[in-house]
PDB file of C-alpha atoms in Angstrom:
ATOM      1  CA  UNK U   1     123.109-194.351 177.652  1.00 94.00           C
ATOM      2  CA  UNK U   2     124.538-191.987 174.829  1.00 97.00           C
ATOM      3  CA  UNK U   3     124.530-193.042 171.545  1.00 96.00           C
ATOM      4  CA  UNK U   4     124.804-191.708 167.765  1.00 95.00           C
ATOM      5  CA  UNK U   5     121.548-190.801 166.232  1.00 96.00           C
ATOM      6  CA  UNK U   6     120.633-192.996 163.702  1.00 95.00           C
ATOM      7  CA  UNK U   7     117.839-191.968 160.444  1.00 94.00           C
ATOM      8  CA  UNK U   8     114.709-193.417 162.472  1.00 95.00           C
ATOM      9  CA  UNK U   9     115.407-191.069 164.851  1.00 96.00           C
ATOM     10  CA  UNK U  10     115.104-187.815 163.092  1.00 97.00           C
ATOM     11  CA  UNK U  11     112.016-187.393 164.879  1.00 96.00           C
ATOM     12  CA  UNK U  12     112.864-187.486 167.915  1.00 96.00           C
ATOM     13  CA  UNK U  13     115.829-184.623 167.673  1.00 97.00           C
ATOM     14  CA  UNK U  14     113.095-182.738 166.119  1.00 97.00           C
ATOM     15  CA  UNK U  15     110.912-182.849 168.810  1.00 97.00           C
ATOM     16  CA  UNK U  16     113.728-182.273 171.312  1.00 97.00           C
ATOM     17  CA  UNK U  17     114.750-179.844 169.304  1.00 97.00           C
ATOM     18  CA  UNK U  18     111.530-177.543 169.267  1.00 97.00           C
ATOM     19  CA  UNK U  19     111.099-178.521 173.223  1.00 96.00           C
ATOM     20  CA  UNK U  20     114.411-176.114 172.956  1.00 95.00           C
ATOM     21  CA  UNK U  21     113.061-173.439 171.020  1.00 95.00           C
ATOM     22  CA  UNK U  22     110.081-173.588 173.243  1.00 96.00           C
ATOM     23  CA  UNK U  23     112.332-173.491 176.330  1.00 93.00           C
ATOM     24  CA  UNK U  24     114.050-170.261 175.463  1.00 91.00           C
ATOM     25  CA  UNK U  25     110.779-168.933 174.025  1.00 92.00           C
ATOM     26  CA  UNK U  26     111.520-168.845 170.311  1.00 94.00           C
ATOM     27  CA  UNK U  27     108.347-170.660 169.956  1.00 94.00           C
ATOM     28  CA  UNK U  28     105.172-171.297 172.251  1.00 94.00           C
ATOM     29  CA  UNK U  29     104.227-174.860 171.420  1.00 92.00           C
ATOM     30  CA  UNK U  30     106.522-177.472 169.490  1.00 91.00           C
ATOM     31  CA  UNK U  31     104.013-177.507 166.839  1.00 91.00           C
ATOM     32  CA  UNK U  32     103.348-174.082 166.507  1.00 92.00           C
ATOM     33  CA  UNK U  33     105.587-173.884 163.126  1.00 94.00           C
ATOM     34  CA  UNK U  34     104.777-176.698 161.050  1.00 95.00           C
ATOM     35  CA  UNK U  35     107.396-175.172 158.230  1.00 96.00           C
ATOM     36  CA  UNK U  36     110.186-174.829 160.877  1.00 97.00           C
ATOM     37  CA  UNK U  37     109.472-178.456 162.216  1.00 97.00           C
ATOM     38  CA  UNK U  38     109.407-179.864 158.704  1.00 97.00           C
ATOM     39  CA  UNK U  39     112.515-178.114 157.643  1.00 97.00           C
ATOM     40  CA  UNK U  40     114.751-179.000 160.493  1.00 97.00           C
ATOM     41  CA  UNK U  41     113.380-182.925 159.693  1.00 97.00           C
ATOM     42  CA  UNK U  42     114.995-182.092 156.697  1.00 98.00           C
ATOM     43  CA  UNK U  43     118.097-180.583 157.367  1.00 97.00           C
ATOM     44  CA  UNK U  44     118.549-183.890 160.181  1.00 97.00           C
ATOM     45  CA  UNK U  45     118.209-186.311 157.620  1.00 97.00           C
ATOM     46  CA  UNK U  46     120.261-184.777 154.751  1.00 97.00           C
ATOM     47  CA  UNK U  47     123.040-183.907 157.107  1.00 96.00           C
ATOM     48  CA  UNK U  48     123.107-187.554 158.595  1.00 93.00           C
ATOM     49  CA  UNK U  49     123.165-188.888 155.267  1.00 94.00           C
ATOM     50  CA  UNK U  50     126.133-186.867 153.837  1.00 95.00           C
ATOM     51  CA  UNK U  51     128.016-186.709 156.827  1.00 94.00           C
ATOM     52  CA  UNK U  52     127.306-182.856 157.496  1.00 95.00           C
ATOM     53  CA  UNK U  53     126.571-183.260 160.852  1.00 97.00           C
ATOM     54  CA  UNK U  54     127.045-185.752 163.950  1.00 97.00           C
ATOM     55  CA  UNK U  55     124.171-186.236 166.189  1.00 97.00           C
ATOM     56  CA  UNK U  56     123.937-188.080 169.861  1.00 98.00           C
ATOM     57  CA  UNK U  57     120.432-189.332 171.418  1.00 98.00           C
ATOM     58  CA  UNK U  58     120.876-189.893 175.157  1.00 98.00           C
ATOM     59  CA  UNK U  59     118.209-192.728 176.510  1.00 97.00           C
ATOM     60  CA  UNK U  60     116.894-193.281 180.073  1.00 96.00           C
ATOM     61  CA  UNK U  61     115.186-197.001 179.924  1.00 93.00           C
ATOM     62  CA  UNK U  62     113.403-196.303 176.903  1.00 92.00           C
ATOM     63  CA  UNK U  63     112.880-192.405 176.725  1.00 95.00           C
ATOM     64  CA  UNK U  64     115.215-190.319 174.777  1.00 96.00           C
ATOM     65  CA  UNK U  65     115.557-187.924 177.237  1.00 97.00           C
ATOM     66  CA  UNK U  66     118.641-185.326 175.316  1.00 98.00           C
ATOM     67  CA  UNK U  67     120.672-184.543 172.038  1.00 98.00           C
ATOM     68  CA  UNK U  68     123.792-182.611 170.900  1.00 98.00           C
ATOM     69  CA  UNK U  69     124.627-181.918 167.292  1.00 98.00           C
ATOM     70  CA  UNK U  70     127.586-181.229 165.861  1.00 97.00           C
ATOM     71  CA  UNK U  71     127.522-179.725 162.308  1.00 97.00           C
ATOM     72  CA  UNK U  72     130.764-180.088 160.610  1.00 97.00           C
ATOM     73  CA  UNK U  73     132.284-177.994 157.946  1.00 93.00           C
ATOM     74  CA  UNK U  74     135.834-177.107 156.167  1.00 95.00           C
ATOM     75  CA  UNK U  75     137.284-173.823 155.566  1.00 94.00           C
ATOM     76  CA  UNK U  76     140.788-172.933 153.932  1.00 95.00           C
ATOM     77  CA  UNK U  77     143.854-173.682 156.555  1.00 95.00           C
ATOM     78  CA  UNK U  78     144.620-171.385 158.996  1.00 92.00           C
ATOM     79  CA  UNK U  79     147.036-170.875 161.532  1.00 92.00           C
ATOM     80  CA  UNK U  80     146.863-173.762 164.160  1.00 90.00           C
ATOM     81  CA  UNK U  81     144.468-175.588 161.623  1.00 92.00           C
ATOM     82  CA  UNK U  82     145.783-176.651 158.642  1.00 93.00           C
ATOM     83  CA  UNK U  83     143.021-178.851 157.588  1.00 93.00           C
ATOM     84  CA  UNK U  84     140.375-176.440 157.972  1.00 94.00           C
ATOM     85  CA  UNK U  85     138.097-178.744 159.597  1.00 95.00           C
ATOM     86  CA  UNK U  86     135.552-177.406 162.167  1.00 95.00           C
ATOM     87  CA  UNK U  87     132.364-178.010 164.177  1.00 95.00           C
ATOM     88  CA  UNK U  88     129.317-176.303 165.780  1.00 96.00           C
ATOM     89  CA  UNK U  89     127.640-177.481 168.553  1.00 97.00           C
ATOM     90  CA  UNK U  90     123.965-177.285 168.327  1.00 95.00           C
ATOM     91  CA  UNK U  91     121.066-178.621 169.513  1.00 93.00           C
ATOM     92  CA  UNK U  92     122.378-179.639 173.385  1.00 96.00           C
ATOM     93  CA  UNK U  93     119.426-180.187 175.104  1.00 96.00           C
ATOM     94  CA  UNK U  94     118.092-182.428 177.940  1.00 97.00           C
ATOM     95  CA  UNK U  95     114.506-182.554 179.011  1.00 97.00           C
ATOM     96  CA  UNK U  96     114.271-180.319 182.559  1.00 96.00           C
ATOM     97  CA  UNK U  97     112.899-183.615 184.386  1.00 96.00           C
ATOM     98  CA  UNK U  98     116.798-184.899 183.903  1.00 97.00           C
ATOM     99  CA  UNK U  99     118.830-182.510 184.295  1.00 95.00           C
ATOM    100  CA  UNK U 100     121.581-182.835 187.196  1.00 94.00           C
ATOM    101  CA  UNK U 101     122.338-186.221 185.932  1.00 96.00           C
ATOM    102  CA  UNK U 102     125.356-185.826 184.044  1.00 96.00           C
ATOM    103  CA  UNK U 103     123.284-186.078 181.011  1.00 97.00           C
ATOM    104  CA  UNK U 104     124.560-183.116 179.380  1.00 97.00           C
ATOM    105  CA  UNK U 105     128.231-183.698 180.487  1.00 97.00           C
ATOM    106  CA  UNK U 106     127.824-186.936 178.707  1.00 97.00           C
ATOM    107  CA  UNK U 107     126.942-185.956 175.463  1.00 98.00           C
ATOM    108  CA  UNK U 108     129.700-183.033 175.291  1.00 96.00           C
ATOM    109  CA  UNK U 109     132.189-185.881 176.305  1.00 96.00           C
ATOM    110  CA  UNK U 110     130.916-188.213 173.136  1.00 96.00           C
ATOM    111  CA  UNK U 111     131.242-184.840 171.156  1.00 96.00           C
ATOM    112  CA  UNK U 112     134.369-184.078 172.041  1.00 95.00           C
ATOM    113  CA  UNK U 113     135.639-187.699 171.320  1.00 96.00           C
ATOM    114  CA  UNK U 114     134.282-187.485 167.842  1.00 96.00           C
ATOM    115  CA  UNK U 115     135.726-184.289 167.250  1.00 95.00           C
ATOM    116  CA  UNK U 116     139.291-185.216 168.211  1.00 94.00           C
ATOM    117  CA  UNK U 117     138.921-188.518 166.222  1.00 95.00           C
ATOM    118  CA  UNK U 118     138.265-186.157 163.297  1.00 94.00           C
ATOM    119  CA  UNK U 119     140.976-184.042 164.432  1.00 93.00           C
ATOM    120  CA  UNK U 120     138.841-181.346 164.070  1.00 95.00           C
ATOM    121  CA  UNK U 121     141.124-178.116 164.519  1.00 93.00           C
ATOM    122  CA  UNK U 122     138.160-176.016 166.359  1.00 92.00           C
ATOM    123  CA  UNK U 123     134.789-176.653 167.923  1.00 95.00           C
ATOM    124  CA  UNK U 124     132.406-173.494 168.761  1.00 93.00           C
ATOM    125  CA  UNK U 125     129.141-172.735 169.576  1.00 93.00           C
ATOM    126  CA  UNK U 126     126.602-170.131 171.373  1.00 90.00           C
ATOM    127  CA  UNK U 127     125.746-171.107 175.082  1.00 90.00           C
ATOM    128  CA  UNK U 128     122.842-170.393 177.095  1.00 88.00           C
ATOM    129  CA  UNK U 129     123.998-168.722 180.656  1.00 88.00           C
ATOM    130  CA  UNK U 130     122.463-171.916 181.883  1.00 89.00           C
ATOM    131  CA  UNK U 131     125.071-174.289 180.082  1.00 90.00           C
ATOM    132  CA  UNK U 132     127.549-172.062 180.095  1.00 93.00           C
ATOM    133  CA  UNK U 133     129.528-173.355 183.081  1.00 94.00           C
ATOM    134  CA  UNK U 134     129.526-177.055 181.579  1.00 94.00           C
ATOM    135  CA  UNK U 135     131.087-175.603 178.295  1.00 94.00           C
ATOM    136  CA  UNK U 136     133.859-173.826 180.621  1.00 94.00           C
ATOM    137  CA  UNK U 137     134.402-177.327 182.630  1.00 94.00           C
ATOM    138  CA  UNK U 138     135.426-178.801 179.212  1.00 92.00           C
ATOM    139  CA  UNK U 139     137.553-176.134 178.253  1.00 92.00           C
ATOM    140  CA  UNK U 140     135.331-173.687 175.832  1.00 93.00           C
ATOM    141  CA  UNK U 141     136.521-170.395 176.580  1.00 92.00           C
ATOM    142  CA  UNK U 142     134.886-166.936 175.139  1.00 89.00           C
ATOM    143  CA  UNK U 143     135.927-165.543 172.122  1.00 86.00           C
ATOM    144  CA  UNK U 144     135.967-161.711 171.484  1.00 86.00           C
ATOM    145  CA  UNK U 145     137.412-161.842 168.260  1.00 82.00           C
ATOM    146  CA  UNK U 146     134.466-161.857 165.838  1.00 80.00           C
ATOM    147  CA  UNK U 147     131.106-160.292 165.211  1.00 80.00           C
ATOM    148  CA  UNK U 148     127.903-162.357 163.941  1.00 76.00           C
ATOM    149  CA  UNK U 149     125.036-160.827 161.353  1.00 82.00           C
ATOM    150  CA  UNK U 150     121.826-162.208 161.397  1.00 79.00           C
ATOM    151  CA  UNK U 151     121.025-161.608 157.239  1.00 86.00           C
ATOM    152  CA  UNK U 152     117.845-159.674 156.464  1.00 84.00           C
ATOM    153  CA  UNK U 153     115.783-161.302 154.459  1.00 83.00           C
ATOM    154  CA  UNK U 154     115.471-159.556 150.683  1.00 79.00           C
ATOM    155  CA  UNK U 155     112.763-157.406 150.308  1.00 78.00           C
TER     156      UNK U 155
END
């Protein structure tokens, strides 16, 4: 079952969250960065509340088992958008015991319906080569066209 987050379960996209971080090996144990787990509580709850971003739980009997986030934002109009209105997809994860279940596919369909119900001009976001293929299978397609900057912090 796939369903919209709701605020009692900031905790749980947390902790599926840093399972992710853990996966890809940004982190070695989902508590090793009590800051980073606090913050992203944080940033969950004040973007649910003000409509920022758009999460999805999905739930197998009772275990939430996989989340996708969509974090919405506005820009000025552009060609082939003229409302401005974006998203980036974040935080798709499933636990590795169910995978292969369509569980992913899923929550990228309930994404997508939300986005063209907010007839949201653009959707983007950075795929592992591991979900890459799904992405593709809905239509994503690469984009050469811009260059990212990861900001030093000041010194």
């Amino acid at each position: 079952m796939i369903r919209q987050a709701r605020e009692e379960d900031i905790a749980a996209l947390v902790q599926l969250r840093m399972a992710l971080f853990c996966e890809v090996g940004e982190l070695s144990d989902p508590l090793a960065d009590r800051a980073l787990w606090q913050a992203t509580a944080d940033y969950f709850s004040a973007a649910q509340r003000d409509g920022r971003a758009q999460s999805w739980l999905a739930q197998v009997d009772n275990t939430l088992v996989g989340c996708a986030t969509l974090a919405l934002f506005v820009r000025p109009p552009y060609p082939g958008n003229l409302a401005g209105k974006e998203g980036y997809l974040l935080n798709m994860y499933t636990l590795p015991a169910y995978r292969k279940r369509g569980i992913a596919t899923a929550l990228l369909a309930n994404m997508a319906s939300y986005a063209r119900a907010q007839q949201l001009g653009k959707v983007w976001l950075h795929a592992s080569a591991e979900g890459r293929p799904l992405y593709e299978r809905m239509g994503f397609v690469a984009h050469p066209a811009y260059l990212e900057w990861c900001v030093p912090p000041s010194r």
